[in-house]
Amino acid sequence: MKASVVIVDDHSLFRAGVRAELDGLVDVIGDASSVEEAVECVVRLEPDVVLLDVHMPGGGGLEVLRQVAEKRPAQRFLALSVSDAPEDVIAIIRAGARGYVTKTISGEELADAVRRIADGDAVFSPRLAGFVLDAFASVAGPVEVNDPELEQLTAREREVLRHIARGYLYKEIAARLNISTKTVEAHVSAVLRKLQLSSRHELSRWAVQRRLVD
């Protein structure tokens, strides 16, 4: 089954364009142009993922997140915005969005991001991941010098973990480390097993808590 999506953006031409780009890749079941419409639409249709514009009249994406959380606390959101300002990225993630990508993303990449959010992952455009990791690392505790969980991992597994935490795709990690995508997948599976975690999102949070990324 394809992931179901609601698109929230106050520009009708942009909503139509996103629908066209995602056609056949995911199931777009609705769209909304305002905070009020968005809340009603999301609560009524119960999509797997909401594609959410950050800046809209009436409080923007933050207000949509706040109101939907009262009625559907488990709803998953992916912010899709022209803005790559750190304050926008950090605010929307702290409010509960599971990811943030910019509107320069391709249709196939966006569909992949939607599927990953639906599966429980956290997704960021690579450049934006650092903002979030820095913001959360600043309030995380210090790394334990003798961390028994960390010591389970090989040097290569730690490298892969750091890239995952920064939001890179498997194929991007493979290119950066000069290894195959299958090898990356094998390393991720090994890390998940050793740390007893179940998703990329949990891996990212684990890495942030131990300040394994800049």
Coordinates of N, CA and C in Angstrom, one line a residue, residues 12-97:
S12 N -2.1 27.7 -4.2 CA -2.8 26.6 -5.0 C -2.0 26.0 -6.1
L13 N -1.2 26.9 -6.8 CA -0.4 26.4 -7.9 C 0.7 25.4 -7.3
F14 N 1.2 25.7 -6.2 CA 2.3 24.8 -5.6 C 1.6 23.5 -5.2
R15 N 0.5 23.5 -4.6 CA -0.2 22.3 -4.2 C -0.5 21.4 -5.4
A16 N -0.9 22.1 -6.5 CA -1.2 21.3 -7.7 C 0.1 20.7 -8.3
G17 N 1.2 21.5 -8.2 CA 2.5 21.0 -8.7 C 3.0 19.8 -7.9
V18 N 2.8 19.8 -6.6 CA 3.3 18.7 -5.7 C 2.4 17.5 -6.0
R19 N 1.1 17.7 -6.2 CA 0.2 16.6 -6.5 C 0.7 15.9 -7.8
A20 N 1.0 16.7 -8.8 CA 1.5 16.2 -10.1 C 2.8 15.4 -9.9
E21 N 3.7 15.9 -9.1 CA 5.0 15.3 -8.9 C 4.9 14.0 -8.2
L22 N 3.9 13.9 -7.3 CA 3.8 12.7 -6.4 C 2.8 11.7 -7.0
D23 N 2.2 12.0 -8.1 CA 1.2 11.2 -8.7 C 1.8 9.8 -9.1
G24 N 1.2 8.8 -8.6 CA 1.6 7.4 -8.8 C 2.7 6.9 -7.9
L25 N 3.3 7.8 -7.1 CA 4.4 7.5 -6.2 C 3.9 7.3 -4.8
V26 N 3.0 8.2 -4.3 CA 2.3 8.1 -3.1 C 0.8 8.4 -3.3
D27 N 0.0 8.2 -2.3 CA -1.5 8.4 -2.4 C -1.8 9.8 -1.8
V28 N -2.0 10.8 -2.7 CA -2.4 12.1 -2.2 C -3.9 12.1 -2.0
I29 N -4.3 12.2 -0.7 CA -5.8 12.0 -0.5 C -6.5 13.3 -0.1
G30 N -5.7 14.4 -0.1 CA -6.3 15.7 0.2 C -5.3 16.8 0.3
D31 N -5.8 18.1 0.3 CA -5.0 19.2 0.5 C -5.7 20.3 1.2
A32 N -5.0 21.3 1.7 CA -5.6 22.4 2.4 C -4.7 23.6 2.2
S33 N -5.4 24.8 2.3 CA -4.7 26.1 2.0 C -4.6 27.0 3.2
S34 N -5.1 26.6 4.4 CA -5.1 27.4 5.6 C -5.0 26.5 6.8
V35 N -4.7 27.1 7.9 CA -4.5 26.4 9.2 C -5.8 25.7 9.5
E36 N -6.9 26.4 9.4 CA -8.2 25.8 9.8 C -8.6 24.6 8.9
E37 N -8.4 24.8 7.5 CA -8.7 23.7 6.6 C -7.8 22.6 6.9
A38 N -6.5 22.8 7.2 CA -5.5 21.8 7.4 C -5.9 20.9 8.6
V39 N -6.3 21.5 9.7 CA -6.6 20.8 10.9 C -7.9 19.9 10.6
E40 N -8.9 20.5 10.0 CA -10.1 19.7 9.6 C -9.8 18.6 8.7
C41 N -9.0 18.8 7.7 CA -8.7 17.8 6.7 C -7.9 16.7 7.3
V42 N -6.9 17.0 8.1 CA -6.0 16.0 8.6 C -6.7 15.1 9.6
V43 N -7.6 15.7 10.5 CA -8.3 15.0 11.5 C -9.3 14.0 10.8
R44 N -10.0 14.6 9.7 CA -11.0 13.8 9.0 C -10.4 12.6 8.2
L45 N -9.3 12.9 7.4 CA -8.8 11.9 6.5 C -7.7 11.0 7.1
E46 N -7.1 11.4 8.2 CA -6.1 10.6 8.9 C -5.0 10.0 8.0
P47 N -4.3 10.9 7.3 CA -3.2 10.5 6.4 C -2.0 9.9 7.2
D48 N -1.2 9.1 6.5 CA 0.0 8.7 7.1 C 1.0 9.8 7.3
V49 N 1.0 10.8 6.4 CA 2.0 11.9 6.5 C 1.3 13.2 6.0
V50 N 1.6 14.3 6.7 CA 1.2 15.6 6.2 C 2.4 16.4 5.7
L51 N 2.3 16.8 4.5 CA 3.4 17.7 3.9 C 3.0 19.1 4.3
L52 N 3.8 19.8 5.1 CA 3.4 21.0 5.7 C 4.2 22.2 5.4
D53 N 3.6 23.2 4.8 CA 4.3 24.5 4.6 C 4.6 25.2 6.0
V54 N 5.7 25.8 6.1 CA 6.1 26.4 7.4 C 5.4 27.8 7.5
H55 N 5.4 28.6 6.5 CA 4.9 30.0 6.6 C 3.6 30.1 5.9
M56 N 2.5 30.3 6.6 CA 1.2 30.5 6.1 C 0.5 31.5 7.0
P57 N -0.6 32.2 6.5 CA -1.3 33.1 7.4 C -2.0 32.3 8.6
G58 N -2.2 33.0 9.7 CA -2.9 32.4 10.8 C -2.1 31.5 11.7
G59 N -0.8 31.7 11.7 CA 0.1 30.9 12.6 C 1.0 29.9 11.9
G60 N 0.7 29.6 10.6 CA 1.6 28.8 9.9 C 1.6 27.3 10.3
G61 N 2.7 26.7 9.9 CA 2.8 25.2 10.2 C 2.9 24.9 11.7
L62 N 3.4 25.8 12.5 CA 3.5 25.6 13.9 C 2.1 25.5 14.5
E63 N 1.1 26.4 14.1 CA -0.2 26.3 14.6 C -0.9 25.1 14.1
V64 N -0.7 24.6 12.9 CA -1.3 23.3 12.4 C -0.8 22.2 13.3
L65 N 0.5 22.2 13.6 CA 1.1 21.1 14.5 C 0.4 21.1 15.8
R66 N 0.3 22.3 16.4 CA -0.3 22.5 17.8 C -1.7 22.0 17.8
Q67 N -2.5 22.4 16.8 CA -3.9 22.0 16.9 C -4.2 20.5 16.6
V68 N -3.4 20.0 15.6 CA -3.6 18.6 15.2 C -3.1 17.7 16.4
A69 N -2.1 18.1 17.1 CA -1.5 17.3 18.2 C -2.6 17.1 19.3
E70 N -3.5 18.0 19.4 CA -4.5 17.9 20.4 C -5.5 16.8 20.1
K71 N -5.7 16.5 18.8 CA -6.7 15.5 18.3 C -6.1 14.2 17.7
R72 N -4.9 14.4 17.2 CA -4.1 13.2 16.6 C -2.7 13.3 17.0
P73 N -2.4 13.0 18.2 CA -1.0 13.2 18.7 C 0.1 12.4 18.0
A74 N -0.3 11.3 17.4 CA 0.7 10.4 16.7 C 0.8 10.8 15.2
Q75 N 0.2 11.9 14.7 CA 0.2 12.3 13.3 C 1.7 12.6 13.0
R76 N 2.1 12.2 11.8 CA 3.5 12.4 11.3 C 3.5 13.6 10.3
F77 N 4.4 14.5 10.5 CA 4.5 15.7 9.6 C 5.9 15.7 9.0
L78 N 5.9 16.2 7.7 CA 7.1 16.5 7.0 C 7.0 17.9 6.5
A79 N 7.9 18.8 7.1 CA 7.8 20.2 6.6 C 8.5 20.3 5.2
L80 N 7.8 21.1 4.4 CA 8.3 21.3 3.0 C 8.2 22.8 2.8
S81 N 9.4 23.5 2.7 CA 9.4 24.9 2.8 C 10.5 25.5 1.8
V82 N 10.3 26.8 1.4 CA 11.3 27.5 0.7 C 12.4 27.9 1.7
S83 N 12.1 28.0 3.0 CA 13.0 28.5 4.0 C 14.0 27.4 4.4
D84 N 15.3 27.8 4.5 CA 16.3 26.9 5.1 C 16.9 27.6 6.3
A85 N 16.2 28.6 6.9 CA 16.7 29.3 8.0 C 16.7 28.4 9.2
P86 N 17.8 28.4 10.0 CA 17.9 27.5 11.1 C 16.8 27.7 12.1
E87 N 16.4 28.9 12.4 CA 15.3 29.1 13.3 C 14.0 28.5 12.9
D88 N 13.7 28.5 11.6 CA 12.5 27.8 11.1 C 12.6 26.3 11.2
V89 N 13.7 25.7 10.9 CA 13.9 24.3 10.9 C 13.8 23.8 12.4
I90 N 14.5 24.5 13.3 CA 14.5 24.0 14.7 C 13.1 24.2 15.3
A91 N 12.5 25.3 15.0 CA 11.1 25.5 15.6 C 10.1 24.5 15.2
I92 N 10.1 24.1 13.9 CA 9.1 23.2 13.4 C 9.4 21.7 13.9
I93 N 10.7 21.4 14.1 CA 11.0 20.1 14.6 C 10.7 20.0 16.1
R94 N 11.0 21.0 16.8 CA 10.7 21.1 18.3 C 9.2 21.0 18.5
A95 N 8.4 21.5 17.5 CA 6.9 21.4 17.6 C 6.4 20.1 17.3
G96 N 7.2 19.2 16.7 CA 6.7 17.8 16.5 C 6.9 17.2 15.1
A97 N 7.3 18.0 14.1 CA 7.5 17.5 12.8 C 8.6 16.4 12.8

